[in-house]
PDB file of C-alpha atoms in Angstrom:
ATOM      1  CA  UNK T   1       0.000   0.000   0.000  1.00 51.00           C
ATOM      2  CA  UNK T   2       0.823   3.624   0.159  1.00 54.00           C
ATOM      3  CA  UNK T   3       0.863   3.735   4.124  1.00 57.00           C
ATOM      4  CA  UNK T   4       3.776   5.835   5.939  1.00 57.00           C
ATOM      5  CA  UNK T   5       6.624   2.831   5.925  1.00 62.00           C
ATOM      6  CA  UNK T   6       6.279   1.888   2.138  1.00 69.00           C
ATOM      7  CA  UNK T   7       8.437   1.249  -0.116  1.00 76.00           C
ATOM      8  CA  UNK T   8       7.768   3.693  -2.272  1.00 75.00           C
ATOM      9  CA  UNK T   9       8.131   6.158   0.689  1.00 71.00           C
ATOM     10  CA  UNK T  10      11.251   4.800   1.972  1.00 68.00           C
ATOM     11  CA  UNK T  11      13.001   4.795  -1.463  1.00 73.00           C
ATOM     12  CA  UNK T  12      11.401   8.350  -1.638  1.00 72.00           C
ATOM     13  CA  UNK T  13      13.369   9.545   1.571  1.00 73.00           C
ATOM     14  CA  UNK T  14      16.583   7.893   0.860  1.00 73.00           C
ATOM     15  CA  UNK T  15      16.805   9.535  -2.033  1.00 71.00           C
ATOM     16  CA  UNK T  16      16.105  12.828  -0.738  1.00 74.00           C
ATOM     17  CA  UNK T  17      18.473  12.151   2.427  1.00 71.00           C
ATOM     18  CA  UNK T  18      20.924  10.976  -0.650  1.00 74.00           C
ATOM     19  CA  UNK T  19      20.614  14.643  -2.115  1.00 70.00           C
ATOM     20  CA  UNK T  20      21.068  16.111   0.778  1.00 67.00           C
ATOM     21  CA  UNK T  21      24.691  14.532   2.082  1.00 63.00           C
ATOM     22  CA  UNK T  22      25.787  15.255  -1.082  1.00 64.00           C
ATOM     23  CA  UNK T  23      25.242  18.745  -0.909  1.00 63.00           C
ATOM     24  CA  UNK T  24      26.180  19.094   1.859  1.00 57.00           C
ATOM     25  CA  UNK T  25      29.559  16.852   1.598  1.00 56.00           C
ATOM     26  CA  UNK T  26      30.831  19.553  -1.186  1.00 50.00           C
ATOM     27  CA  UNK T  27      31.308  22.511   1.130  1.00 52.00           C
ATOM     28  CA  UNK T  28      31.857  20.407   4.561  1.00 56.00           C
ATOM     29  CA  UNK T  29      35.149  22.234   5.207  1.00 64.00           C
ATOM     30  CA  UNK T  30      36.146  22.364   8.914  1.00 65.00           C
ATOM     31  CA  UNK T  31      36.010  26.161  10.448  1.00 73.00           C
ATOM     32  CA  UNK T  32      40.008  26.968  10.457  1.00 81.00           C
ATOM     33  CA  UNK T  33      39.165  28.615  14.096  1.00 84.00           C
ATOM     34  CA  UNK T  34      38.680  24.885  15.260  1.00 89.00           C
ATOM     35  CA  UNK T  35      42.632  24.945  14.935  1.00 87.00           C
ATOM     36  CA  UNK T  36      42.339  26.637  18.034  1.00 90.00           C
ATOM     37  CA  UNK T  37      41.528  23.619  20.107  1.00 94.00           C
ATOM     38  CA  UNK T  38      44.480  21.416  21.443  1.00 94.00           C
ATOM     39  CA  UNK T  39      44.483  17.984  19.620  1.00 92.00           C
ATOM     40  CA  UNK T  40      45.168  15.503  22.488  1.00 91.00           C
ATOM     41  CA  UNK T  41      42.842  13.928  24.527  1.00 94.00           C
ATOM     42  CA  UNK T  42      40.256  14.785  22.858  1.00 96.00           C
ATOM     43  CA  UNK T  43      37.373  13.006  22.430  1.00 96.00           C
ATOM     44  CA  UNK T  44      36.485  12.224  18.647  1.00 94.00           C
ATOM     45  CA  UNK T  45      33.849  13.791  16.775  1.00 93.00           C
ATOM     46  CA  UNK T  46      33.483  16.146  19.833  1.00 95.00           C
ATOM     47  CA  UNK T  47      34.286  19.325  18.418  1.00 94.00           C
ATOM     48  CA  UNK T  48      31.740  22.434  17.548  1.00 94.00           C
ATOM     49  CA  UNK T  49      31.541  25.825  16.888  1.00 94.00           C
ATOM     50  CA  UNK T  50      28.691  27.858  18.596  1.00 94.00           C
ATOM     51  CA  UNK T  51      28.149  31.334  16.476  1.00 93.00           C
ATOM     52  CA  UNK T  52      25.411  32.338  19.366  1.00 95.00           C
ATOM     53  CA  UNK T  53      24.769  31.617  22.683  1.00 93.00           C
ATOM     54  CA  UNK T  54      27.499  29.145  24.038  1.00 94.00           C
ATOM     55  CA  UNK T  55      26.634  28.081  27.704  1.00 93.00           C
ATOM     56  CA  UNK T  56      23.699  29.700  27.197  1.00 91.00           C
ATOM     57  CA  UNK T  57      25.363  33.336  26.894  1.00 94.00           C
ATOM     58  CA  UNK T  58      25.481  35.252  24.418  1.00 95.00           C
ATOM     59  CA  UNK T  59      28.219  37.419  25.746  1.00 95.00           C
ATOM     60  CA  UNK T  60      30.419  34.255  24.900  1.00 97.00           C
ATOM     61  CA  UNK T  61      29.603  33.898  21.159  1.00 96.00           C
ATOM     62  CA  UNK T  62      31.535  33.035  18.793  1.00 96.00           C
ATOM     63  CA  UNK T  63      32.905  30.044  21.126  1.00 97.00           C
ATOM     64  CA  UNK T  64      34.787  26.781  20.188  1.00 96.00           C
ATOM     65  CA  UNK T  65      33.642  23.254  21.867  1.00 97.00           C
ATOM     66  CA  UNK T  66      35.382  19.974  21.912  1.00 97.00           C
ATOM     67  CA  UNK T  67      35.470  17.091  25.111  1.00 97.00           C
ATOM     68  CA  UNK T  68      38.308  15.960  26.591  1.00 97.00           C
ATOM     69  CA  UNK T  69      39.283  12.482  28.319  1.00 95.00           C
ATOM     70  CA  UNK T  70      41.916  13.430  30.928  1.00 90.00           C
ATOM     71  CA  UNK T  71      43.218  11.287  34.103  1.00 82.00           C
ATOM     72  CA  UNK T  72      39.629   8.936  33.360  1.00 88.00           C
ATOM     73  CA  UNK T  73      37.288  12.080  33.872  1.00 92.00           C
ATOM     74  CA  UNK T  74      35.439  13.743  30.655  1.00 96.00           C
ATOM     75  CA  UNK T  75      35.933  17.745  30.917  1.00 97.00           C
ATOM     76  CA  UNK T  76      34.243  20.217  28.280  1.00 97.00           C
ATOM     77  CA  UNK T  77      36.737  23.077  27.045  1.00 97.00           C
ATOM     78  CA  UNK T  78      35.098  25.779  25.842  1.00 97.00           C
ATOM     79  CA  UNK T  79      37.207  28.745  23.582  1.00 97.00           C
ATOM     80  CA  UNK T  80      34.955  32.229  23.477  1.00 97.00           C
ATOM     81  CA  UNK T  81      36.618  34.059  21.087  1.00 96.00           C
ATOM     82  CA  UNK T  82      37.139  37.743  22.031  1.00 96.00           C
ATOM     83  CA  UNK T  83      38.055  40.441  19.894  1.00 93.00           C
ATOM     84  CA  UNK T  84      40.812  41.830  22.439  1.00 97.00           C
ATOM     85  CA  UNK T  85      42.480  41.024  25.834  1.00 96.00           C
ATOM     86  CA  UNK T  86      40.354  43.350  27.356  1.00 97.00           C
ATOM     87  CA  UNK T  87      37.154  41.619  25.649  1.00 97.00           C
ATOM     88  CA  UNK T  88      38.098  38.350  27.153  1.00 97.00           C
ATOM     89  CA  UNK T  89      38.484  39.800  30.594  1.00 97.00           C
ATOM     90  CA  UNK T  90      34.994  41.676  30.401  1.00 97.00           C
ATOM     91  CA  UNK T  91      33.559  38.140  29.339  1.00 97.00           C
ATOM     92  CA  UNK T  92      35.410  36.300  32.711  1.00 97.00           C
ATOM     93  CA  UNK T  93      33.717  39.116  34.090  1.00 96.00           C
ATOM     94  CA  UNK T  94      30.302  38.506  32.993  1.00 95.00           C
ATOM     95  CA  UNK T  95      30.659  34.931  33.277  1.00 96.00           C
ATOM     96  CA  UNK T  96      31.786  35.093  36.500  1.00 96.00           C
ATOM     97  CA  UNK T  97      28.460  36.720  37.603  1.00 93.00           C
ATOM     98  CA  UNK T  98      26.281  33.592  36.505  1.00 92.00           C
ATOM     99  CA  UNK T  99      28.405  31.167  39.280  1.00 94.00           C
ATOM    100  CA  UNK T 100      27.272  31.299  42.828  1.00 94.00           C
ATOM    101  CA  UNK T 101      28.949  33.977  44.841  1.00 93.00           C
ATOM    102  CA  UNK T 102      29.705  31.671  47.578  1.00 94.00           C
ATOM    103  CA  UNK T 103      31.488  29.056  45.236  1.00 96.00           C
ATOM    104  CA  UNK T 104      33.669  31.967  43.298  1.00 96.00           C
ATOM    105  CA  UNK T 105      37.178  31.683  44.212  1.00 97.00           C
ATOM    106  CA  UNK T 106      40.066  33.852  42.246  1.00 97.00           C
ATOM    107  CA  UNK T 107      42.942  31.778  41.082  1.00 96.00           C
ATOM    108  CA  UNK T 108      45.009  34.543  39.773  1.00 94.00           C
ATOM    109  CA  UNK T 109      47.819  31.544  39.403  1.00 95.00           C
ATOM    110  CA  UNK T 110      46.721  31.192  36.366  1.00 96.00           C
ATOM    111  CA  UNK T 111      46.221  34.491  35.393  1.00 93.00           C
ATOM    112  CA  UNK T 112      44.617  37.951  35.466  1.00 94.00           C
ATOM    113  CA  UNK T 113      41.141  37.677  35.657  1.00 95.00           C
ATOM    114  CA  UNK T 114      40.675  33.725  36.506  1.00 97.00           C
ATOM    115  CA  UNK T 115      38.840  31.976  38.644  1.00 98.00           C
ATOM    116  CA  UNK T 116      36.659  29.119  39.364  1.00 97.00           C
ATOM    117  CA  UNK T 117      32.790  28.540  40.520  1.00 97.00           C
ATOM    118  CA  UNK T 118      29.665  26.589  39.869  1.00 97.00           C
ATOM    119  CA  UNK T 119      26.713  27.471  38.326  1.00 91.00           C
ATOM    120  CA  UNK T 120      23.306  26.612  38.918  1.00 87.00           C
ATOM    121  CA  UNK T 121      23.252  25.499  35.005  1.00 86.00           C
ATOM    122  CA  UNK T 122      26.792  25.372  34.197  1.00 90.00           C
ATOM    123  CA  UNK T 123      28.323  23.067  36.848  1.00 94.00           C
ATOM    124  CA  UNK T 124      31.985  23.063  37.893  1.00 97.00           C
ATOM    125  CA  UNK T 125      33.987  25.555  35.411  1.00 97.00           C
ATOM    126  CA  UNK T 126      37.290  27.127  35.745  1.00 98.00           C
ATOM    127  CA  UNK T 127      37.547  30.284  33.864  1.00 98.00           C
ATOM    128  CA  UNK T 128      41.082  31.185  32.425  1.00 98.00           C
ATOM    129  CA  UNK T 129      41.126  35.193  30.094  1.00 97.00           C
ATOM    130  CA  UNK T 130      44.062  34.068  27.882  1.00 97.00           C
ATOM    131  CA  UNK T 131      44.977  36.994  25.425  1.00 96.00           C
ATOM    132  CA  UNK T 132      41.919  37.392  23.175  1.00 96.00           C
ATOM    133  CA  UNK T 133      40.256  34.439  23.924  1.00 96.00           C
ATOM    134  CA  UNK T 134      38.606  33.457  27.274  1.00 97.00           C
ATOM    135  CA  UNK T 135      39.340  29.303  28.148  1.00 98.00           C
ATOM    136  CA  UNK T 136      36.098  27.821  30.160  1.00 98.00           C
ATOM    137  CA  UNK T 137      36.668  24.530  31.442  1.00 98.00           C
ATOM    138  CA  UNK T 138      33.592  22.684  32.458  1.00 97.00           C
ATOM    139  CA  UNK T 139      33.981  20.018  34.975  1.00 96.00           C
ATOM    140  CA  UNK T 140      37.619  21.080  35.191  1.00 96.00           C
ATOM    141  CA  UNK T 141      40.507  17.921  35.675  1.00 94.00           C
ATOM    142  CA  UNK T 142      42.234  17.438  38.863  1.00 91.00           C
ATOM    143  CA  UNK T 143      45.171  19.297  37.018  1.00 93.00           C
ATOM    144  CA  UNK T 144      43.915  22.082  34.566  1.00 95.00           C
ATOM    145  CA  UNK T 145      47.141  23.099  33.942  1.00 95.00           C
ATOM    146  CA  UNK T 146      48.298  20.921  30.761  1.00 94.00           C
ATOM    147  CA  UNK T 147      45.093  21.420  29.072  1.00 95.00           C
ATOM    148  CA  UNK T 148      45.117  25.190  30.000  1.00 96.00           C
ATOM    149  CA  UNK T 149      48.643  25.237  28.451  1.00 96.00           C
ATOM    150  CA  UNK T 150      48.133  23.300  25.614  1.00 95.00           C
ATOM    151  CA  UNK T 151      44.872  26.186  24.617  1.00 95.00           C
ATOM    152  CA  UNK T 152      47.657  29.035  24.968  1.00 94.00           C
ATOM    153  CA  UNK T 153      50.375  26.744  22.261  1.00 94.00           C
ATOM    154  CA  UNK T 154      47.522  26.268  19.899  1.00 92.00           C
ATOM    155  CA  UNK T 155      46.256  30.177  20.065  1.00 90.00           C
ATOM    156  CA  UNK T 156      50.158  30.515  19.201  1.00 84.00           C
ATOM    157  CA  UNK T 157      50.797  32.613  22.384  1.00 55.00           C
TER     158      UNK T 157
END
């Protein structure tokens, strides 16, 4: 018959689906900023750019996303991608004002303007201003500071 799973239907949406990919497939290049994100221990296929509201903030956008798998914990680095040193300082800033007073804590070891908190919709994060881009690490490792360093070598500080 001509009911929702025929055939006909099927062979239908394949084909369309078909069109599609290959559309699509022509112009899939992968954003250059993505460069940006530190290649190891990163989790595959985990990678994204956000244009608008990363974390939920628009303040952030543009951002960069990827997971990591570091010391058997999964940690989310985010890259917000200021237009100045000052910009990504305002955005720590901002940020900063969405985590829980009580739970902020400076940690101006790892630079001007960092610190760490947790959000009621966020989590965990430890936020690190580096130059003109602003390093949010969600559900932070034990020891940020390889992953933190590894962000700064790929922004080619």
């Amino acid at each position: 018959g001509r009911g929702v799973g025929s055939e006909e239907n099927f062979a239908l949406i394949a084909g369309l689906a078909e069109d599609v990919t290959k559309r699509i497939g022509a112009n899939r290049k992968t954003p250059p900023e993505l460069a940006l994100l530190p290649a190891a221990a990163m989790v595959a296929r985990s990678q994204g750019f956000n244009p608008k509201a990363p974390l939920a903030m628009e303040s952030l956008a543009p951002a960069l996303r990827a997971r990591y798998r570091l010391d058997d914990q999964e940690t989310t680095l985010w890259v917000s991608l200021a237009g100045s040193a000052a910009e990504a300082k305002a955005r720590a800033a901002k940020l900063r004002g969405r985590v829980e007073a009580a739970s902020a804590k400076d940690r101006a070891d790892l630079g001007e303007g960092a610190f760490e908190g947790t959000g009621p919709y966020i989590g965990r994060v430890l936020v690190v201003p580096q130059g003109k881009q602003l390093v949010i690490l969600v559900d932070p490792p034990g020891d940020p500071l390889p992953l933190l360093k590894a962000c700064a070598e790929a922004a080619g500080k």
